[in-house]
XYZ file of C-alpha atoms in Angstrom:
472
model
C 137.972 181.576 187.985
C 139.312 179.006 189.880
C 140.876 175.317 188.564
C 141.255 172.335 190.116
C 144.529 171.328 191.121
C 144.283 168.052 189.096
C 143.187 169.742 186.494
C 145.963 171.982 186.716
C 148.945 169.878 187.258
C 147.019 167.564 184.780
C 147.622 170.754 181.801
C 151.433 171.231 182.942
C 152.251 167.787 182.467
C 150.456 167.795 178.941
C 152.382 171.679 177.980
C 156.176 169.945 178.991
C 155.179 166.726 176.951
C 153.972 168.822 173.853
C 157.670 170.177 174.307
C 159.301 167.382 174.851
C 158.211 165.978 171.464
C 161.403 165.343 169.251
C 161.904 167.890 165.708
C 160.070 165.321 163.321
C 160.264 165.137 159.568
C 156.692 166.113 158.998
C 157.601 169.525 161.217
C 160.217 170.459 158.909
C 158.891 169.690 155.290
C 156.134 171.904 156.567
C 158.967 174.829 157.377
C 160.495 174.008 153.536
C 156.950 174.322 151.950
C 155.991 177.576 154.287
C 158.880 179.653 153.584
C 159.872 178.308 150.010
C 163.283 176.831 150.898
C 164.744 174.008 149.115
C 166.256 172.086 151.280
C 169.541 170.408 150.116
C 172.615 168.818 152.286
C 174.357 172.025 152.611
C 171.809 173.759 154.606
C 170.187 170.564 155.991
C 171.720 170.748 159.035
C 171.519 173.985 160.153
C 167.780 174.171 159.516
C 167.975 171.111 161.885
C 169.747 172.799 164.541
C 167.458 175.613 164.858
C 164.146 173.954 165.495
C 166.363 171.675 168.180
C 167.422 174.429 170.297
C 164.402 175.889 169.774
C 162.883 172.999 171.365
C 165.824 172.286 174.091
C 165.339 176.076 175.326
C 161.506 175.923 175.430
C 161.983 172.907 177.559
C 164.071 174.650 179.982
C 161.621 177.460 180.415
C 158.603 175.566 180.726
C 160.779 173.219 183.663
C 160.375 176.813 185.666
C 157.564 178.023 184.753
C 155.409 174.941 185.019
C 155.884 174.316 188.620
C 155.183 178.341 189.483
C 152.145 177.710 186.955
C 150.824 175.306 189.448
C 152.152 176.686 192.682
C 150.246 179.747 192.183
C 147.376 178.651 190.248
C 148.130 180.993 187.749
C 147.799 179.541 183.952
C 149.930 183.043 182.584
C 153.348 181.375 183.599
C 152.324 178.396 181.309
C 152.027 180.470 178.277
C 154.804 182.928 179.394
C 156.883 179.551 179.210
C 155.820 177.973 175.819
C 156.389 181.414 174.161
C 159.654 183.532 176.221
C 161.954 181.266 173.878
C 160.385 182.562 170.689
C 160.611 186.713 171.624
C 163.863 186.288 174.081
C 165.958 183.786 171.937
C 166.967 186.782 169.800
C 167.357 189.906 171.808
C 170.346 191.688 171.486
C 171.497 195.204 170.117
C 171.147 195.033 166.377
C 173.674 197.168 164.262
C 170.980 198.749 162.821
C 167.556 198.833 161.481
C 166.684 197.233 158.128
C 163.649 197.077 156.585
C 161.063 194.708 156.948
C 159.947 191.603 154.889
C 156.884 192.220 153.633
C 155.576 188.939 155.066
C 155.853 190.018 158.176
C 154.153 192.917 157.977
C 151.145 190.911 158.704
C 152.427 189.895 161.843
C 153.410 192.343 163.162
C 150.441 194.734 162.467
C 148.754 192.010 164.707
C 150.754 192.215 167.470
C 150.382 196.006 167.565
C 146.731 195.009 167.836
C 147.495 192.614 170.153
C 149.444 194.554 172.490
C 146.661 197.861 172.480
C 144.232 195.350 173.629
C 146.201 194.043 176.449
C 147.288 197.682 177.570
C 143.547 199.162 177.263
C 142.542 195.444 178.763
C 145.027 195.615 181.838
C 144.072 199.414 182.702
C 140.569 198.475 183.112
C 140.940 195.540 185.105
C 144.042 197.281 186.904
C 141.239 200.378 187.855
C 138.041 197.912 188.010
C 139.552 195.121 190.778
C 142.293 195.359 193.342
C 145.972 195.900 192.231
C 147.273 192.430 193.619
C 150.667 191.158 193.688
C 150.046 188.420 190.866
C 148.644 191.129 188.942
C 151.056 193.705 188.903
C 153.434 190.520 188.067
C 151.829 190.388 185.077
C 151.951 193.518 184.224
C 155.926 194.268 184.726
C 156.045 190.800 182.529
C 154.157 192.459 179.924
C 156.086 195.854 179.791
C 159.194 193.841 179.282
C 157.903 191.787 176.729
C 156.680 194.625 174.895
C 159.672 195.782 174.942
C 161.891 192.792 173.668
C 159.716 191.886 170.377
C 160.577 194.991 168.721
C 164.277 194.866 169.698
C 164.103 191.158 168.456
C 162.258 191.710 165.447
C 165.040 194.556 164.881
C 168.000 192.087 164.410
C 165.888 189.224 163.052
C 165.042 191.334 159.574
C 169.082 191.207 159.014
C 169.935 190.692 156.030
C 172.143 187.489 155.936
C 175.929 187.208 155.760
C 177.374 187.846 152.520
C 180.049 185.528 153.203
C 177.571 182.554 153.526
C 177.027 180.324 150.713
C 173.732 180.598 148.692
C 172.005 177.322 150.222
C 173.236 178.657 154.087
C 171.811 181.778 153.166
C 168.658 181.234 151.617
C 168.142 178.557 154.970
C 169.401 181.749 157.761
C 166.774 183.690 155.574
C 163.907 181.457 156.029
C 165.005 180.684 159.658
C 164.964 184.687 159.957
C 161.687 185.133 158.390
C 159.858 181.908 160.294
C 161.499 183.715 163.768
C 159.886 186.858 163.094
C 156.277 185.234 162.948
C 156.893 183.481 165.553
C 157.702 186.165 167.330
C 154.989 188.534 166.710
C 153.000 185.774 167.650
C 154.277 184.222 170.743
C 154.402 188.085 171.851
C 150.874 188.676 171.495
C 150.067 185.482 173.172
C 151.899 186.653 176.248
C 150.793 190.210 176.515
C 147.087 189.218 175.575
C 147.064 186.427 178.589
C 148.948 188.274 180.880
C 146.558 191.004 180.479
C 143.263 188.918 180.733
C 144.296 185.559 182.559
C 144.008 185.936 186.149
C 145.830 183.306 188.791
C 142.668 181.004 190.156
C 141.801 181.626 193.649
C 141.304 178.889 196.701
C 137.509 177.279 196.920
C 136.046 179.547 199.429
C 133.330 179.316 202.006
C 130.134 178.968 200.643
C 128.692 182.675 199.976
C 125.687 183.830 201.107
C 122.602 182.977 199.667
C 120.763 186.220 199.742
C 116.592 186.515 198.544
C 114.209 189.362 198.373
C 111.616 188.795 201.792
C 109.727 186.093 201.633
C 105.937 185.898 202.814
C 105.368 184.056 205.880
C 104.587 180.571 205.953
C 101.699 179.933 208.057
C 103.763 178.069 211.100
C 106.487 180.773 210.851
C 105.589 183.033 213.888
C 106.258 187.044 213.364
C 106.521 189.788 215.226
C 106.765 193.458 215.043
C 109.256 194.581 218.207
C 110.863 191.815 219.843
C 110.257 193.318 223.433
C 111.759 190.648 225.016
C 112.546 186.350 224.245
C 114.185 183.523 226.337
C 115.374 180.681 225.040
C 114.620 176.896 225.549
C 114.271 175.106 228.841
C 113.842 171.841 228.893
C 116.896 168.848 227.771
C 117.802 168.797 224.124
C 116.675 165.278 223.612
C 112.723 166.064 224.703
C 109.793 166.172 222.337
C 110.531 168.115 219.643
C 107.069 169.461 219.875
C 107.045 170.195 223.774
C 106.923 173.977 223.745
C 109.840 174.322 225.915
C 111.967 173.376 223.104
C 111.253 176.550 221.476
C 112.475 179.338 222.318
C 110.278 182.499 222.980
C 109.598 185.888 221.501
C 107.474 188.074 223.574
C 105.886 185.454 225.539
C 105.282 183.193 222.637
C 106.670 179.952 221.145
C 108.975 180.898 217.960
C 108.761 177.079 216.251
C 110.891 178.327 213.149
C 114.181 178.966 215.793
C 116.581 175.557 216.446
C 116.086 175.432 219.815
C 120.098 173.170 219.921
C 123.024 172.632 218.319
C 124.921 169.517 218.556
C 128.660 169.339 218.429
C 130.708 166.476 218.139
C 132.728 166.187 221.552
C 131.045 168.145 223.459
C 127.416 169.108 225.160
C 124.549 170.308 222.933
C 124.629 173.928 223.339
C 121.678 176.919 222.300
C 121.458 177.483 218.588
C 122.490 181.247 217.926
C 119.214 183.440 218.367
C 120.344 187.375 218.416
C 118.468 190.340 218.744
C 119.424 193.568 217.071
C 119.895 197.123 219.168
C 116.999 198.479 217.865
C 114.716 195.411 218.876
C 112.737 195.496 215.066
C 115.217 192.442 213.702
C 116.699 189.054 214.772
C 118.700 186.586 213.154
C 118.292 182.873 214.306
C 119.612 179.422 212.957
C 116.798 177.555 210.889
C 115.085 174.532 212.781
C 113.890 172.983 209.177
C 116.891 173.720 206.958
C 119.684 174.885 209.055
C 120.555 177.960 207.804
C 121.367 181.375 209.399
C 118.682 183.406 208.478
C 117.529 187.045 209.301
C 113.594 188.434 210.465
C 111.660 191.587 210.548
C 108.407 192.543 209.860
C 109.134 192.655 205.801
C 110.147 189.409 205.425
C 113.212 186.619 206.321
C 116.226 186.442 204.248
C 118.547 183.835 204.141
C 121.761 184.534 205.181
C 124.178 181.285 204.528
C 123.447 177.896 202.765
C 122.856 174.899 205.245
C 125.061 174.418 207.560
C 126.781 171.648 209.663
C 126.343 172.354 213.491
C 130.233 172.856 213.523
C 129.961 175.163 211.124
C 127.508 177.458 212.711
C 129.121 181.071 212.891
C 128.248 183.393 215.828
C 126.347 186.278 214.684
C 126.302 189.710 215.875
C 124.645 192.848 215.258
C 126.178 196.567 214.534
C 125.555 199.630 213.776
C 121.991 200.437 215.140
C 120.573 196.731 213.561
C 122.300 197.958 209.824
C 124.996 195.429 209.735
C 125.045 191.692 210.252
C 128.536 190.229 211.481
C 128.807 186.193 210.736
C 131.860 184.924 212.487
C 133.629 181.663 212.447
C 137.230 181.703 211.009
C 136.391 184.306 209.017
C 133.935 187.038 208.806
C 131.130 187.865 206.899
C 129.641 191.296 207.601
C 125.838 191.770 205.506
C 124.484 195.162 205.057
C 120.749 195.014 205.703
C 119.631 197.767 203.132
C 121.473 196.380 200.290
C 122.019 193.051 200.850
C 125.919 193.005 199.928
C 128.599 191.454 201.573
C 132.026 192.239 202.660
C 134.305 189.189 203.449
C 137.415 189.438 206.213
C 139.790 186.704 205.899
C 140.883 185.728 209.549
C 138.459 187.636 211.443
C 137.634 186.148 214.338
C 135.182 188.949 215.987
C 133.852 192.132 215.127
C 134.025 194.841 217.888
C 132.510 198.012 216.162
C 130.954 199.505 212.637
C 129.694 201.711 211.477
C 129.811 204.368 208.185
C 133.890 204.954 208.473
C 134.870 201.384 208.656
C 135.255 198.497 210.825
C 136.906 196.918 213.793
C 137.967 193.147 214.214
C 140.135 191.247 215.926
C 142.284 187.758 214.357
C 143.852 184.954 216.351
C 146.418 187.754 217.150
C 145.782 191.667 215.974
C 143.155 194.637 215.904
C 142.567 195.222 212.553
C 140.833 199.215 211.996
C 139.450 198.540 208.403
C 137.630 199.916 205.603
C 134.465 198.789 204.043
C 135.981 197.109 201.285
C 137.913 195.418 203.492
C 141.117 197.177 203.214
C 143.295 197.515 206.961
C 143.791 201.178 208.101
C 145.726 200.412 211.511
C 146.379 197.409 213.542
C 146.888 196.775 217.113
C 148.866 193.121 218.805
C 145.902 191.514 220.681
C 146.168 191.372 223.822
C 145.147 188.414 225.913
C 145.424 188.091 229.921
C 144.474 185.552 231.533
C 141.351 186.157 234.035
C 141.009 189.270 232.870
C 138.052 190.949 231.348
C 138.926 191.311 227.688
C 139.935 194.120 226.056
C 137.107 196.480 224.102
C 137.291 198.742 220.763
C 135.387 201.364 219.632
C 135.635 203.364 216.363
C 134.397 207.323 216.464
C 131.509 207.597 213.106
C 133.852 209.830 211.261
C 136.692 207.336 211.326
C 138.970 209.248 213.365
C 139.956 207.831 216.438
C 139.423 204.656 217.782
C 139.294 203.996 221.270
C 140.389 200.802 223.429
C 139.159 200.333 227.040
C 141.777 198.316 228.732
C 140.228 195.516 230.460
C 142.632 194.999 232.923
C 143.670 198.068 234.224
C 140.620 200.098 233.745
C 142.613 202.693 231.581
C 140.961 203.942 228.028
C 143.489 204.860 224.944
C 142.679 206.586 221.742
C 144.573 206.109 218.376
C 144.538 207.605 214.950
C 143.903 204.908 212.756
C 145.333 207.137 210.061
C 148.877 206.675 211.464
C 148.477 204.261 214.363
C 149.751 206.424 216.673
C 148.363 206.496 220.438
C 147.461 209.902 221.137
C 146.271 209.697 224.274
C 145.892 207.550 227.325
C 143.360 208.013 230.510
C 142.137 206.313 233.836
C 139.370 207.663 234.732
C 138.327 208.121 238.288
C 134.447 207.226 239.148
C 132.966 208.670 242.563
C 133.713 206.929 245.245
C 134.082 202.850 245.078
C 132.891 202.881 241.475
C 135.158 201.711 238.878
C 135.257 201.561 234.774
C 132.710 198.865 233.806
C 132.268 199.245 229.650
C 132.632 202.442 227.095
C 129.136 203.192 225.383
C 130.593 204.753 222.240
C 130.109 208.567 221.393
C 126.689 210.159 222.112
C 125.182 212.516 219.424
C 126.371 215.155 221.599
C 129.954 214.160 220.977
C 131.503 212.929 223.996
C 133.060 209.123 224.657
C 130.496 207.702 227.246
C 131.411 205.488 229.764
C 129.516 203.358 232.795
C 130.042 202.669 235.971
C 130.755 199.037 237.284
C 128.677 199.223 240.750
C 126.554 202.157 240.377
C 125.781 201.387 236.488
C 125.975 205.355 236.151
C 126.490 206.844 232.388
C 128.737 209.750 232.218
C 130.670 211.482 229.552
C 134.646 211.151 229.251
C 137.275 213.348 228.704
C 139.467 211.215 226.346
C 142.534 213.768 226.945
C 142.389 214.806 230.386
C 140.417 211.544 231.414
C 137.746 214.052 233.294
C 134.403 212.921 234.111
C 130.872 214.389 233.931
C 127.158 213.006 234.013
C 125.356 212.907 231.364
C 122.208 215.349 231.285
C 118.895 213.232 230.803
């Protein structure tokens, strides 16, 4: 879930003002009437003092846990700091281990309740969602709370002096018994939130909007194999209904495509229009609503709300016309068949995917990862200047990856498992011919590689860096 900031801060500053509020009279006839004390000049005072630290120590804890409440968005701290005081105040090694008072009893048969829930409530969500660092805060908080209210219940069922006089005894009784109750209770606030309250997370870009295929609209044009399409010709600012606005599948005019994009500073440029591998699927930018959206023959699904032309991502295909890649900052990849979506913070590109993972590249690393997103290896990207950039390719099982070196012509292969290189070749075409792209591995299992001039396929030895042509 996430909160507002203001709303946020706006709860802080209302928690340390609740605290802040001095020990009234109404607060203490109410502890008199509660725990049956009668309250005379003797033990006036020290019934006084209590609820005053009480209140100066709560105010210290919630001055540091307040501000990491809000830092990290996270509303645990601000209960962890409105009830630490109450299970904390008294922990120390009791003498020993009297019985307890039958009023609290209650109590703490509660917070045994209390605390199963949170520990059967915490192992789900620990197994169910990622093990994050916030969480597994809450989680040592929680083991070490569970741990003080026993200790502190321990040594606040003592019996009271027998020195004391009878009103300073009868008051450290009732201070002892409220304590306990408090305790139990403040306890099972804080292993019950930290348990099920989760820190709020950043707004994030606006999810896909995914939809079961829709029928065609009569002006929507269709197609069955996209054999081949061209783009507009004629100036952005023409009539929109000249057909060289449009841009062209298989000869004809494709009026449901956005022919331009217009970006502030700078010329108005083709809208994205992609065509996957397998030539059955494209995805385009919407002329009427502006939103990335995806075509075959069953139907169009959306792929993004509407966009701002700045926000346009570019949009690749992968794995045989499976996978959908939206890039912009980050990176979206769709899976065709089932319509879900894995998100990649900082992923600027993807290179390769397929059923053993994923490869991207940020403002400055490779990333190998999983499909839930997880990183396997990472590279440092390399960038040189004039040079033709580096490429990546992941083998289907998930067990190497392979990088063609752009500027030296050289191809290395890694296990992503460790990140170690294990081998590195330069492979030497016939005659003038040089290393123009890697194709991936055929089904026969070999790397394949072409040839710059020639345009030749051939197999590659990725150890020995050998060379053979592929049989047609």
């Amino acid at each position: 879930m996430t909160i507002p900031p203001i709303i946020f801060w706006t709860a802080a500053v209302l928690t340390m003002l609740a605290a802040a509020v001095p020990v009234t009279g109404e607060r203490l006839t109410r502890f008199a009437v509660l725990t049956d004390l009668s309250v005379t000049t003797a033990n006036a005072r020290q019934v006084i003092d209590h609820f005053a630290g009480l209140r100066r120590w709560r105010l210290t804890a919630l001055a540091v846990a307040a501000p990491l409440a809000c830092f990290t968005n996270d509303p645990f701290y601000l209960v962890l700091g409105w009830c630490a005081v109450s299970v904390f105040r008294d922990v120390r090694l009791p003498a020993g281990v009297p019985p307890a008072h039958d009023d609290a009893k209650i109590y703490r048969k509660a917070w045994l309740l209390g605390l199963a829930g949170a520990a059967v409530a915490g192992v789900y969500l620990l197994t169910d969602q990622s093990a994050t660092p916030a969480r597994l805060t809450h989680i040592v908080i929680v083991i070490i709370v569970a741990a003080a209210v026993p200790r502190a219940a321990r040594n606040l069922t003592a019996r009271p002096m027998p020195e004391a006089s009878d009103d300073m005894a009868q008051a450290e009784l009732s201070i002892r018994r409220w304590s306990t109750r408090t305790l139990y209770l403040a306890g099972t606030a804080i292993v019950l939130s930290g348990a099920l309250l989760a820190p709020g997370q950043p707004p994030e870009r606006e999810l896909p909007e995914y939809s079961m295929p829709k029928s065609f609209p009569e002006h929507m044009a269709v197609f069955t194999t996209v054999e081949k399409y061209k783009g507009p010709t004629c100036p952005w600012f023409d009539q929109m209904d000249d057909p060289c606005r449009s841009w062209l599948v298989n000869g004809l005019p494709f009026p449901q495509a956005a022919p331009y994009t217009i970006r502030k500073g700078g010329a108005p440029q083709r809208a994205p229009f992609v065509r996957g591998p397998d030539k059955k699927a494209i995805v385009y930018l919407s002329r009427r609503d502006r939103r990335m959206v995806y075509q075959n023959t069953e139907g169009i699904h959306h792929l993004t709300g509407s966009l701002a032309d700045t926000e346009i991502p570019t949009a690749t295909f992968a794995g045989q016309s499976r996978y959908i890649a939206l890039s912009k900052n980050d990176t979206q990849i769709i899976d065709t068949r089932t319509w879900t979506t894995v998100s990649i913070s900082g992923a600027q590109q993807v290179h390769d995917l397929n059923e053993s993972g994923i490869v991207v590249t940020t403002a400055s690393q490779v990333l190998v990862l999983d499909h839930r997103g997880k990183t396997r290896m990472s590279l440092p990207l390399r960038k040189i200047k004039d040079a033709p950039d580096d490429t990546y390719h992941l083998r289907p099982d998930g067990k190497r990856v392979v990088v063609i070196r752009g500027h030296e012509g050289s191809v290395e292969t890694f296990d992503p498992e460790t990140g170690r290189r294990v081998s590195s070749v330069t492979p030497k075409f016939p005659g003038d011919d040089y290393l123009d792209i890697g194709l991936g591995w055929s089904k026969q299992g070999p790397f394949l590689v072409r040839g710059s001039m020639s345009e030749r396929v051939y197999y590659l030895d990725l150890t020995a860096g050998n060379l053979w042509r592929r049989e047609k």
